[in-house]
PDB file of C-alpha atoms and ligand atoms in Angstrom:
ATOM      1  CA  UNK A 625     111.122  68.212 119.867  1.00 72.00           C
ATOM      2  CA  UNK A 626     111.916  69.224 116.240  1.00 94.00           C
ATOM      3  CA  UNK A 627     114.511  71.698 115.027  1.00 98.00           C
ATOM      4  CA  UNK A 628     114.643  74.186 112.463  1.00 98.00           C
ATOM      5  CA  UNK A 629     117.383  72.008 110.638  1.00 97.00           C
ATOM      6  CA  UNK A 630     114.822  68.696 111.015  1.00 98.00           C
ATOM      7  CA  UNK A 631     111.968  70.865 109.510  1.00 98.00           C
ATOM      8  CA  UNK A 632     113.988  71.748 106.367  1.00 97.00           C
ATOM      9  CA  UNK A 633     115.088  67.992 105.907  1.00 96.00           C
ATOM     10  CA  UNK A 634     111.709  66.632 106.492  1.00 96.00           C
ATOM     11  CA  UNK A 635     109.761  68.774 104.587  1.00 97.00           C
ATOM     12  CA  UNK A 636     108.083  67.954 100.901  1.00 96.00           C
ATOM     13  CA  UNK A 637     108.089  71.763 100.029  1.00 98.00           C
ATOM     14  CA  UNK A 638     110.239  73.545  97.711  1.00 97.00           C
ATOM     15  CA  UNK A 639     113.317  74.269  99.952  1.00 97.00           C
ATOM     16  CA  UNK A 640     112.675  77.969  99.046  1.00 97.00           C
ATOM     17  CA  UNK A 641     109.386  78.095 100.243  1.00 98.00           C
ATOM     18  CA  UNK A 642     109.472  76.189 103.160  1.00 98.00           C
ATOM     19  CA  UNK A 643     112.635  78.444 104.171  1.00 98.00           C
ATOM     20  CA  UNK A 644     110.169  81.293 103.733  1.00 98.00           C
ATOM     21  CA  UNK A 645     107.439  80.129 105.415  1.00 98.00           C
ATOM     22  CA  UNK A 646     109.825  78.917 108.358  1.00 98.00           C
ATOM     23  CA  UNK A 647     111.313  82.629 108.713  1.00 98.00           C
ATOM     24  CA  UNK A 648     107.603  84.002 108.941  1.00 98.00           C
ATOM     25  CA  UNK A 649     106.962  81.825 111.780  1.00 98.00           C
ATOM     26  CA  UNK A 650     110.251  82.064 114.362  1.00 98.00           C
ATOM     27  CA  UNK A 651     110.104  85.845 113.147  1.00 98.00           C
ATOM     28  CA  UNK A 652     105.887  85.663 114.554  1.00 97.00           C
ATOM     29  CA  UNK A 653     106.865  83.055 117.752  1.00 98.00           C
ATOM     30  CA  UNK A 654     110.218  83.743 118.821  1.00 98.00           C
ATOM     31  CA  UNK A 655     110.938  86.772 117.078  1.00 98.00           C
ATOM     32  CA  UNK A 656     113.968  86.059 115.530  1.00 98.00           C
ATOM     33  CA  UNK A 657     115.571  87.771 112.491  1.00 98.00           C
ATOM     34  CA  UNK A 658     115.809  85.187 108.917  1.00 97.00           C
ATOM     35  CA  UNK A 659     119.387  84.205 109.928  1.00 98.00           C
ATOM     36  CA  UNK A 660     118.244  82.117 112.845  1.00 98.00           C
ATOM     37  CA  UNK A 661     117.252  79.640 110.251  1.00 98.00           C
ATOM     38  CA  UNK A 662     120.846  78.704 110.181  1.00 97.00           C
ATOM     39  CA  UNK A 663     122.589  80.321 113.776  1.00 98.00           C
ATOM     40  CA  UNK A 664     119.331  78.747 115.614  1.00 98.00           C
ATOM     41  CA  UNK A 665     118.719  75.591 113.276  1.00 97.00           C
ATOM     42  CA  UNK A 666     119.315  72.705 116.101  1.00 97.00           C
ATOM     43  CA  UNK A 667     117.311  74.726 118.802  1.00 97.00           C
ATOM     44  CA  UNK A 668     113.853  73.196 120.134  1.00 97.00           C
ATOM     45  CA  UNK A 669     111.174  74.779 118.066  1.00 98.00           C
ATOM     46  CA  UNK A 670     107.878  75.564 120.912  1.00 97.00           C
ATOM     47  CA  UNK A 671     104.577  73.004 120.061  1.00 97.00           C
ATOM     48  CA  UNK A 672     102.495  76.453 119.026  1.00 97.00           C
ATOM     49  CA  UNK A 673     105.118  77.260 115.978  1.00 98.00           C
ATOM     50  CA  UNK A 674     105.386  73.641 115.275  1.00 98.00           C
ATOM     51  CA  UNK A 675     101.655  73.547 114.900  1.00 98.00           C
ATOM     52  CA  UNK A 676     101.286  76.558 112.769  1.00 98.00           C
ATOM     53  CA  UNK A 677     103.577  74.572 110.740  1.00 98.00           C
ATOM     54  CA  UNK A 678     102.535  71.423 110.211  1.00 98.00           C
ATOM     55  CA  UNK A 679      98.956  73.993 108.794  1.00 98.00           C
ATOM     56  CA  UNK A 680     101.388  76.278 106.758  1.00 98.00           C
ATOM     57  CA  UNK A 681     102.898  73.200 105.385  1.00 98.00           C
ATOM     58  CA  UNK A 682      99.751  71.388 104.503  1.00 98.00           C
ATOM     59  CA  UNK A 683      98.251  74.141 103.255  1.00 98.00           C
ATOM     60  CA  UNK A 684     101.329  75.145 100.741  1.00 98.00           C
ATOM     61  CA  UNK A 685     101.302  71.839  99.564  1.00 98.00           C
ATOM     62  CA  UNK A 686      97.517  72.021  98.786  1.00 97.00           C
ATOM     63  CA  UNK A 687      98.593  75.294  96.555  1.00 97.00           C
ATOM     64  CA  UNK A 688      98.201  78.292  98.756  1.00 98.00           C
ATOM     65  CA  UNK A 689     100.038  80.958  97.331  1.00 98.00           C
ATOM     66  CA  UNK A 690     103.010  81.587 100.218  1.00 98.00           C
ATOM     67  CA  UNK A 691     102.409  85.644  99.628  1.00 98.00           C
ATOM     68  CA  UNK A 692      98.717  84.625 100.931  1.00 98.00           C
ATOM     69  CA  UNK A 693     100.310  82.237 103.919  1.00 98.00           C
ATOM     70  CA  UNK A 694     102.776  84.449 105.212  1.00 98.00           C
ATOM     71  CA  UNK A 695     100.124  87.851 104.423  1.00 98.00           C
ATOM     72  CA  UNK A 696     103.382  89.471 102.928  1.00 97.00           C
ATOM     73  CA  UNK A 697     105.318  90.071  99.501  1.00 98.00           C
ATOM     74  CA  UNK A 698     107.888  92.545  98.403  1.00 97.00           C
ATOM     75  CA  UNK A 699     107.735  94.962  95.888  1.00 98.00           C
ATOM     76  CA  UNK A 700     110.368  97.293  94.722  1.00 98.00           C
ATOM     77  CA  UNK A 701     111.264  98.584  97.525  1.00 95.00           C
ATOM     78  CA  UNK A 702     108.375  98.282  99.425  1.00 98.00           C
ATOM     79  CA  UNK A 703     106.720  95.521 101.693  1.00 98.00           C
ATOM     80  CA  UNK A 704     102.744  95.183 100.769  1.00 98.00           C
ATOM     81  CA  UNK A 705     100.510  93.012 103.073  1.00 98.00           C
ATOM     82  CA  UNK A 706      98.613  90.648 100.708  1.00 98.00           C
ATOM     83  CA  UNK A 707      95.483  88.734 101.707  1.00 98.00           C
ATOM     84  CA  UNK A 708      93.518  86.717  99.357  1.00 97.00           C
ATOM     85  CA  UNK A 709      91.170  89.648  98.158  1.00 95.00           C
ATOM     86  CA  UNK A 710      94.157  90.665  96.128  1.00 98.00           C
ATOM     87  CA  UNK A 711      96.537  90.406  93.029  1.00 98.00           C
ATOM     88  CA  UNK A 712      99.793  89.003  94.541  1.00 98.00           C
ATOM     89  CA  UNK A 713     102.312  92.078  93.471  1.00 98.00           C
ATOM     90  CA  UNK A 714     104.937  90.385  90.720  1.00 97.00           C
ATOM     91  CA  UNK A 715     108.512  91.349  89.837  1.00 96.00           C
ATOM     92  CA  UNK A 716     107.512  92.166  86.279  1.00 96.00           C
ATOM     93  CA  UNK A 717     105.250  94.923  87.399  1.00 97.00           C
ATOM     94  CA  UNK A 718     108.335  96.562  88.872  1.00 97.00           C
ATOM     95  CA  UNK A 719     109.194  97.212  84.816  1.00 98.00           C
ATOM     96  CA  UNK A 720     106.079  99.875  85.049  1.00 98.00           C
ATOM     97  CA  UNK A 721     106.984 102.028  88.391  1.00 98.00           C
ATOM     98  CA  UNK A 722     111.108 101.845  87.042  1.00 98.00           C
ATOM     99  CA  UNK A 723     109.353 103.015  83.552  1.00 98.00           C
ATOM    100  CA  UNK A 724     107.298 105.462  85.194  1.00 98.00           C
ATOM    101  CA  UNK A 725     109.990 106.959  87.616  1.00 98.00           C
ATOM    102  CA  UNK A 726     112.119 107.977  84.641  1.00 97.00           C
ATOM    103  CA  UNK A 727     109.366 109.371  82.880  1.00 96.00           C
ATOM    104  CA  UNK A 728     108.579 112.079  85.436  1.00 96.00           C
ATOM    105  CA  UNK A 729     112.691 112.646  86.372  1.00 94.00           C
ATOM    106  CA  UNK A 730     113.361 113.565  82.949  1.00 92.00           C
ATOM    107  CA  UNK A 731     109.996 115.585  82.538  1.00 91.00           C
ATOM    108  CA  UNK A 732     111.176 117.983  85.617  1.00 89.00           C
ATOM    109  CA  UNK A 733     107.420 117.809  87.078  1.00 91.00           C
ATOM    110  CA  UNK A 734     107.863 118.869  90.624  1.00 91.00           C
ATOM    111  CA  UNK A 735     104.533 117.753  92.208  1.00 95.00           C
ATOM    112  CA  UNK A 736     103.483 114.950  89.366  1.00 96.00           C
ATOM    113  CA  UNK A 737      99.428 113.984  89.690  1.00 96.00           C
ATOM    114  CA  UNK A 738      99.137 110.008  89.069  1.00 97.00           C
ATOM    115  CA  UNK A 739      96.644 107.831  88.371  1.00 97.00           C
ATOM    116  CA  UNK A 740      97.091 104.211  89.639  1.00 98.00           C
ATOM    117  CA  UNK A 741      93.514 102.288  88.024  1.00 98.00           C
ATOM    118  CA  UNK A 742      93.277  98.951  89.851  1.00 98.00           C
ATOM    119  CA  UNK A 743      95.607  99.203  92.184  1.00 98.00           C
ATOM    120  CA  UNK A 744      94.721  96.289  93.968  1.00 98.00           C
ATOM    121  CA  UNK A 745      97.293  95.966  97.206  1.00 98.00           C
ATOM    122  CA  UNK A 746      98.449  99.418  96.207  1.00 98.00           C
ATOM    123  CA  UNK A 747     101.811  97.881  95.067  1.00 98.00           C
ATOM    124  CA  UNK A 748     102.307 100.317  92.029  1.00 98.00           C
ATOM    125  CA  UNK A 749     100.804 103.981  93.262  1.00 98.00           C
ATOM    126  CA  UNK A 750     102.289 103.134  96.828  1.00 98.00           C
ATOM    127  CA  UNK A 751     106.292 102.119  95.348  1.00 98.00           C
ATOM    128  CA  UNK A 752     105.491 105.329  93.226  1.00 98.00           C
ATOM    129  CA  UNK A 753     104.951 107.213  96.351  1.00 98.00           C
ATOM    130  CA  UNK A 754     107.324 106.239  98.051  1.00 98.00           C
ATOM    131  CA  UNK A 755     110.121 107.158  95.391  1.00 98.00           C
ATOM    132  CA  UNK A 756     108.641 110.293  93.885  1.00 97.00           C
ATOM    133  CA  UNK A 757     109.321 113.152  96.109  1.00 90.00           C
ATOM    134  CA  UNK A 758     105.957 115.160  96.342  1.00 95.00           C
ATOM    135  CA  UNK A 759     104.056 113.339  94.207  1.00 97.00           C
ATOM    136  CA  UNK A 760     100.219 113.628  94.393  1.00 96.00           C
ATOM    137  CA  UNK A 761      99.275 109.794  94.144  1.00 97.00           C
ATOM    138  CA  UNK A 762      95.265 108.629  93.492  1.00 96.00           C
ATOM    139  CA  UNK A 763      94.484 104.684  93.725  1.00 97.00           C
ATOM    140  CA  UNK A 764      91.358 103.722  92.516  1.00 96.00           C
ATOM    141  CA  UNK A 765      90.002 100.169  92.733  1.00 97.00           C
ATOM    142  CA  UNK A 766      86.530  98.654  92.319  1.00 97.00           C
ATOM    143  CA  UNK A 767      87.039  96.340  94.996  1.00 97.00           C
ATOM    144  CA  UNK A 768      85.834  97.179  98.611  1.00 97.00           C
ATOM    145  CA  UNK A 769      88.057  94.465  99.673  1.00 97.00           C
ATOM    146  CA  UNK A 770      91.434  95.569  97.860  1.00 98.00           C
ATOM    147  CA  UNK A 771      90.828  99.330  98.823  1.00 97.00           C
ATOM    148  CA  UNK A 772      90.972  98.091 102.350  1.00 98.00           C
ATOM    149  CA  UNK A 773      94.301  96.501 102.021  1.00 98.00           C
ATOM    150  CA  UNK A 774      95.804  98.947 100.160  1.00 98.00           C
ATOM    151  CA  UNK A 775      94.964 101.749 102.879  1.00 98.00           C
ATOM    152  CA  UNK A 776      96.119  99.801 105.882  1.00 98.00           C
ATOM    153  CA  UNK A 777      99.567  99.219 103.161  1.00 98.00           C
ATOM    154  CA  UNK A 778      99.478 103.244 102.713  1.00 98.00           C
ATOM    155  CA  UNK A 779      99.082 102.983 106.405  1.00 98.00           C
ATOM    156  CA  UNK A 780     101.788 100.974 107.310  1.00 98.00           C
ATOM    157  CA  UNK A 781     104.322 102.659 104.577  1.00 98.00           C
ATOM    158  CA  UNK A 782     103.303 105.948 106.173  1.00 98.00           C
ATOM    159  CA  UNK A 783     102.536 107.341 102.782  1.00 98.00           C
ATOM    160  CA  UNK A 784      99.551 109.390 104.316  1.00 96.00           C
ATOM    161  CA  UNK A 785      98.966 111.312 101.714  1.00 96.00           C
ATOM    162  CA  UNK A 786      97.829 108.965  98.663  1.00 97.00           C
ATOM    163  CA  UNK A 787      94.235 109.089  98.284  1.00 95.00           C
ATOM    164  CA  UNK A 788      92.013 106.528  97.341  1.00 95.00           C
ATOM    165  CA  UNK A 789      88.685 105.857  95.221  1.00 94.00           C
ATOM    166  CA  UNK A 790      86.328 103.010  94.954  1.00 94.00           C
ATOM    167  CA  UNK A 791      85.440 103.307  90.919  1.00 94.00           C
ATOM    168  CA  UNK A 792      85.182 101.030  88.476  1.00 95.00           C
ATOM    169  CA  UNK A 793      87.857 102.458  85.975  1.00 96.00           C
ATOM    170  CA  UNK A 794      87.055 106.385  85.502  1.00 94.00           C
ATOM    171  CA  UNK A 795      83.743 106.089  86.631  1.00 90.00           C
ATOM    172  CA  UNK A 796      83.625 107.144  90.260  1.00 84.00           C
ATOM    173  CA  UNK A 797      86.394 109.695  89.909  1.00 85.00           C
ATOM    174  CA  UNK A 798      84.041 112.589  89.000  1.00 70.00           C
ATOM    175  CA  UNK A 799      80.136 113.321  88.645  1.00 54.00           C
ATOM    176  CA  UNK A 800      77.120 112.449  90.526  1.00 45.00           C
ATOM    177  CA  UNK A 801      79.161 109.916  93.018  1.00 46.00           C
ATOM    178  CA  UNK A 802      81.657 112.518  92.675  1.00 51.00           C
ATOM    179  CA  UNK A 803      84.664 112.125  95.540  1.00 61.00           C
ATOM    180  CA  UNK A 804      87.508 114.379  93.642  1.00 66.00           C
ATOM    181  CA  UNK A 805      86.667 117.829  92.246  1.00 67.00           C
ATOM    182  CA  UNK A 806      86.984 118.119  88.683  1.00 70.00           C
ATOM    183  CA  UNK A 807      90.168 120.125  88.698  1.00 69.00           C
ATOM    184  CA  UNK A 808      92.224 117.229  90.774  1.00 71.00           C
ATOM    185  CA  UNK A 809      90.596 114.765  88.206  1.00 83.00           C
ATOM    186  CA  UNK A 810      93.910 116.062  85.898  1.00 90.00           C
ATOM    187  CA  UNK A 811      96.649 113.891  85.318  1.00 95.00           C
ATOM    188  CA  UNK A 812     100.116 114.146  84.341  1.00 96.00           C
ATOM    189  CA  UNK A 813     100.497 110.202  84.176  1.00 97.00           C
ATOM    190  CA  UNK A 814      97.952 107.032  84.447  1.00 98.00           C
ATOM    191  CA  UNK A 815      99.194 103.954  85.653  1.00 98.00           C
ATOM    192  CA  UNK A 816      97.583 100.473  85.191  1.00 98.00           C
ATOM    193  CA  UNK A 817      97.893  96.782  85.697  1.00 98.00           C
ATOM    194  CA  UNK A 818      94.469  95.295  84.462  1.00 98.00           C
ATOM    195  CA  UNK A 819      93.326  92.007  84.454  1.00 98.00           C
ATOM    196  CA  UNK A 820      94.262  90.769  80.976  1.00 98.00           C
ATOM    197  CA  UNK A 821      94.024  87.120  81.119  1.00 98.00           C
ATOM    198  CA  UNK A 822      91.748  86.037  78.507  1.00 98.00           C
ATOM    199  CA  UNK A 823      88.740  84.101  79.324  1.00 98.00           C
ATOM    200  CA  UNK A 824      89.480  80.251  79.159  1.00 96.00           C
ATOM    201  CA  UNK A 825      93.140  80.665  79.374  1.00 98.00           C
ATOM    202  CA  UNK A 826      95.138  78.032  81.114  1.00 97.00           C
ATOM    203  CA  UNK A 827      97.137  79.373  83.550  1.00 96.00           C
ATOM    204  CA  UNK A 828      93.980  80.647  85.361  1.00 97.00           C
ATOM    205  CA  UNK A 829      94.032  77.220  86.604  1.00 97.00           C
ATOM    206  CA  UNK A 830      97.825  76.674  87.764  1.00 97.00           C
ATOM    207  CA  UNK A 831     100.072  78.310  90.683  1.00 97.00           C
ATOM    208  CA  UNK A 832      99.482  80.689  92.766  1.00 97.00           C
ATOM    209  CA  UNK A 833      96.236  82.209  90.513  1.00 98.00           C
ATOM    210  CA  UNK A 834      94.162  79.497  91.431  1.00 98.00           C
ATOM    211  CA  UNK A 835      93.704  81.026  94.776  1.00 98.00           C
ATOM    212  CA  UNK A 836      93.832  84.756  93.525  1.00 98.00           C
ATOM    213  CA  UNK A 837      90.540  87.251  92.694  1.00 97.00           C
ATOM    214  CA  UNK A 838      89.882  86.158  89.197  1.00 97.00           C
ATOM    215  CA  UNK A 839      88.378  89.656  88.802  1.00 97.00           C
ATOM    216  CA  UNK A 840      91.991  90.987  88.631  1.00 98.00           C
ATOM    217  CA  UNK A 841      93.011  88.415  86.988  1.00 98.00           C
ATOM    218  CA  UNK A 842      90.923  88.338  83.719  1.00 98.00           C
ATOM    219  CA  UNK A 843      88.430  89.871  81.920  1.00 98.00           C
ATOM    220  CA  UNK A 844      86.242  87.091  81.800  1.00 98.00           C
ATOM    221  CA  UNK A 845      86.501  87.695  77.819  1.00 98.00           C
ATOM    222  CA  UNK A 846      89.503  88.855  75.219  1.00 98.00           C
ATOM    223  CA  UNK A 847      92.037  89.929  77.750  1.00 98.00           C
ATOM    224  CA  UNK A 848      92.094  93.369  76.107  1.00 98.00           C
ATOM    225  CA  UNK A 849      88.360  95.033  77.865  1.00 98.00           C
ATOM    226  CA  UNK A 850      90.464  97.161  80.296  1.00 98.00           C
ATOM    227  CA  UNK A 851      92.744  98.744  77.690  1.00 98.00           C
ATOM    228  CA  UNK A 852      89.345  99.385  75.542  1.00 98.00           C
ATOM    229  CA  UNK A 853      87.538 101.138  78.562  1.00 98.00           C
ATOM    230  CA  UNK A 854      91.047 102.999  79.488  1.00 98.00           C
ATOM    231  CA  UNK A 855      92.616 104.108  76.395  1.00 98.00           C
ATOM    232  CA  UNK A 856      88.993 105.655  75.341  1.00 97.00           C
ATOM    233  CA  UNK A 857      88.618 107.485  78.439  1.00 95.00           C
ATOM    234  CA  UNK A 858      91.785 108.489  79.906  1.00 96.00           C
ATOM    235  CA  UNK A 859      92.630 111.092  77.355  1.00 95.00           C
ATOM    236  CA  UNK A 860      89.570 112.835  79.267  1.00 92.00           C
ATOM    237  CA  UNK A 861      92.067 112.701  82.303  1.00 94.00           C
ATOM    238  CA  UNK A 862      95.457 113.614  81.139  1.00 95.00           C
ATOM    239  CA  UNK A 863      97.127 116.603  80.714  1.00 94.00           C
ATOM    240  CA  UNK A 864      98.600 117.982  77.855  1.00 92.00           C
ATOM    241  CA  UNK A 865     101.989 116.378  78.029  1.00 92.00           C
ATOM    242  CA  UNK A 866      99.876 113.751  80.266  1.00 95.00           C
ATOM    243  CA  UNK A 867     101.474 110.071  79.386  1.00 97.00           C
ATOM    244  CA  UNK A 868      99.710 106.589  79.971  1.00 98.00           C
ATOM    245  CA  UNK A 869     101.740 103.086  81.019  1.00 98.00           C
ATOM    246  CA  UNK A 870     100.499  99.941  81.405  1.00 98.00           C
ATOM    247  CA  UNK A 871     101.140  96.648  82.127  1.00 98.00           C
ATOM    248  CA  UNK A 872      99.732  93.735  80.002  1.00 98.00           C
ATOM    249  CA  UNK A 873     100.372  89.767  79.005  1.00 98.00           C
ATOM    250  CA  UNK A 874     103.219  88.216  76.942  1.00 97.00           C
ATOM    251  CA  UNK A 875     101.425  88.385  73.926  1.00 97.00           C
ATOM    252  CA  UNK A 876      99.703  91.693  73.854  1.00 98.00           C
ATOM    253  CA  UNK A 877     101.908  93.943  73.084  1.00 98.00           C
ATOM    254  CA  UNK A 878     100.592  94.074  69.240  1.00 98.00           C
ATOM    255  CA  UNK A 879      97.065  94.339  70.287  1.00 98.00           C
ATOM    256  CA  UNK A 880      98.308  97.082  73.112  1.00 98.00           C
ATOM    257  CA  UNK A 881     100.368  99.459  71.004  1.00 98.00           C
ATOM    258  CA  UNK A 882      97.639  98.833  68.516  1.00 98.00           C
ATOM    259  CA  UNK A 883      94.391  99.659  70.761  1.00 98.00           C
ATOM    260  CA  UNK A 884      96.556 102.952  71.620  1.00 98.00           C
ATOM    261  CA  UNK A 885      96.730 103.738  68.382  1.00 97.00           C
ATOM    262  CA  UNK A 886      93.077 103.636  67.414  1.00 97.00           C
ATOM    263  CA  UNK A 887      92.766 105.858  69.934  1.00 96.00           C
ATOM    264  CA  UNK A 888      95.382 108.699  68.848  1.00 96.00           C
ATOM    265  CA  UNK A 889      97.839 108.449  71.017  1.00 97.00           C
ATOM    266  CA  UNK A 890     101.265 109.901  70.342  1.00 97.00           C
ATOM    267  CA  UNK A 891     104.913 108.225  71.156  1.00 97.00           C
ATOM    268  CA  UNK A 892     103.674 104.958  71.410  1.00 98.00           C
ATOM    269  CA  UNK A 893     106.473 102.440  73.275  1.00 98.00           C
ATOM    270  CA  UNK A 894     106.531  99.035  73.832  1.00 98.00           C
ATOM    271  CA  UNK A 895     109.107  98.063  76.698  1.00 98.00           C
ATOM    272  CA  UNK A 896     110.716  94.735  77.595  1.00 97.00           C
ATOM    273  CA  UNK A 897     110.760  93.563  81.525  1.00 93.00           C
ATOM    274  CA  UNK A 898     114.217  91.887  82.616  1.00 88.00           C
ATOM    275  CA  UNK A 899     113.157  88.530  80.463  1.00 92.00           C
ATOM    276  CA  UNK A 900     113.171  89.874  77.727  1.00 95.00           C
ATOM    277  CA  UNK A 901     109.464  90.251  77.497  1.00 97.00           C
ATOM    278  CA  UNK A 902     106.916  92.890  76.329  1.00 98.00           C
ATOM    279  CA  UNK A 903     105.161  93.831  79.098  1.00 98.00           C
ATOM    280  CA  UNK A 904     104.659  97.508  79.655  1.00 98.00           C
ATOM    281  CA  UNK A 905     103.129 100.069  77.140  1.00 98.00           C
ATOM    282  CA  UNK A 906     103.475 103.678  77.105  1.00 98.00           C
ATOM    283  CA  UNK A 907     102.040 106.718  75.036  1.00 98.00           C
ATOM    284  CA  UNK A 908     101.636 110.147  74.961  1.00 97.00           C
ATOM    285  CA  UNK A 909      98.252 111.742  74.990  1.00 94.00           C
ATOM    286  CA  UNK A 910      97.551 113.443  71.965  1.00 87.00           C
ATOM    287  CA  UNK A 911      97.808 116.878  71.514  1.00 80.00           C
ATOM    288  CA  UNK A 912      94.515 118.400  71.034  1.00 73.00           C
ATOM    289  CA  UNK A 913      91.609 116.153  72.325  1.00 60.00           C
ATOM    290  CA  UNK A 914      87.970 116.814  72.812  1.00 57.00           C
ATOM    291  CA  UNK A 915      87.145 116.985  76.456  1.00 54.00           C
ATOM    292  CA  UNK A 916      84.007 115.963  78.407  1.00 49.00           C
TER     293      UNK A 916
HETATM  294  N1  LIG B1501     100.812  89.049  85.787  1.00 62.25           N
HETATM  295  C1  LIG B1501      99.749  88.201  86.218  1.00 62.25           C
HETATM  296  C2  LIG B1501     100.022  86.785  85.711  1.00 62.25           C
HETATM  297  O1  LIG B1501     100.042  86.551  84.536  1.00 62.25           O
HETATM  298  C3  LIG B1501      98.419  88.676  85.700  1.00 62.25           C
HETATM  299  C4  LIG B1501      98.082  89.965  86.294  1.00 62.25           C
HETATM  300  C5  LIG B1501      97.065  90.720  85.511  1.00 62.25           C
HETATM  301  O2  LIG B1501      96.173  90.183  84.863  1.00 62.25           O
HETATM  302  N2  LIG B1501      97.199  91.977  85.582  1.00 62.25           N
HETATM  303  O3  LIG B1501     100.277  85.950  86.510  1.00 62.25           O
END
């Protein structure tokens, strides 16, 4: 017979996590709420939640993210199910829907169009639809697998009216494999977090993105491919007073602001997340550009 309080005490695992992982589990077996870790900790825990445990454990300990163990993670204010075909949502990204949710309050849009490229889980087109008051949301991923998820999260959220694309980037969003019309395929804001982990870099091989898809992870080369194929195309895809933000690593915003740049954008921004770090880029489109 082990307890709640035992479990904590015996347990190797960051107190954190294994508090975490313990809630999923008498939440799943006994349903009861997170504060039964501490009302309920010297009650006997059944052998089938023990079990699941003693994996859960073993498995966190062999570096299992616990967004992946669990099948869970917040996000704003949002819950996403994660599974291992996706990007695990992270606090930082919260710096581009915040970003993005002022943007389109002070630009008075009442039914904004937005772009979400990659949207893995659907963590930043879903929070965006869920705080935007009639906003017309489109997620596009190239992943079969991540498209899935992020419907059944669209699902789940009851946001029933974000749509979603398969399409590598632009690509699938109009033409032969057309699946939008070309006058939906405008605008008012694109929203992205690529994979911009350069190829080779080290923390590819630490934490919790050991065990996530290294296709949204990197780029397999310079960390800066996505922002090449985005920044040249999107421009196609915005309207007028259309605006772009994205998300990228600690040490791109030079190369961001710069690639933007090249490609004649207008009110180009760097922002800082809550430590203090560059993270999120945003431009205007420019104002006369050569479409099709
Ligand atoms: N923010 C993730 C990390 O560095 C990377 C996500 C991405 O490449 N978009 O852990």
């Amino acid at each position: 017979m082990s307890t709640i309080q035992e479990l904590l005490k015996e347990s190797t695992l960051d107190k954190a996590d294994a508090k975490v992982l313990l809630a999923h589990l008498i939440h799943q077996h006994l349903n009861w709420p997170k504060s039964a870790l501490i009302s309920r900790d010297t009650d006997a825990l059944p052998k089938a939640l023990l079990d699941e445990w003693t994996l859960l454990e073993k498995q966190r300990t062999e570096g299992h993210p616990v967004a992946y163990l669990i099948g869970k993670k917040e996000f704003f204010n949002i819950e996403l199910k994660v599974a291992p075909g996706v990007l695990i949502p992270r606090p930082e990204t919260e710096l581009l829907v915040e970003l993005t949710i002022d943007r389109i309050q002070s630009s008075g849009k009442k039914t904004p169009k937005i772009l979400d490229l990659g949207t893995g889980s659907g963590a930043i087109g879903l929070a965006l639809a869920k705080n935007i008051p009639n906003s017309q949301i489109t997620c596009v991923d190239v992943s079969a697998e991540a498209l899935k998820i992020a419907q059944e999260n669209a699902r789940l959220l009851n946001l029933n009216s974000v749509k979603f694309l398969q399409s590598n980037w632009f690509d699938g969003l109009i033409g032969l494999t057309t699946n939008l019309p070309a006058e939906e395929c405008v605008f008012d804001v694109i929203v992205s977090n690529p994979p911009y982990i350069p190829a080779g870099d080290h923390h590819l091989s630490m934490g919790d993105l050991r065990f996530e898809p290294s296709s949204a992870l990197t780029d397999d080369h310079d960390g800066l491919m996505a922002y090449r194929a985005i920044f040249k195309e999107a421009p196609a895809y915005l309207a007028e007073d259309g605006f772009i933000l994205v998300e990228h690593g600690f040490d791109q915003s030079k190369q961001v602001c710069q690639l933007l740049q090249e490609q004649n954008y207008i009110n180009i921004k760097a922002h800082q997340d809550l430590a203090g770090i560059w993270r999120v880029a945003s431009a205007n489109r420019a104002a006369s550009v050569k479409l099709g």
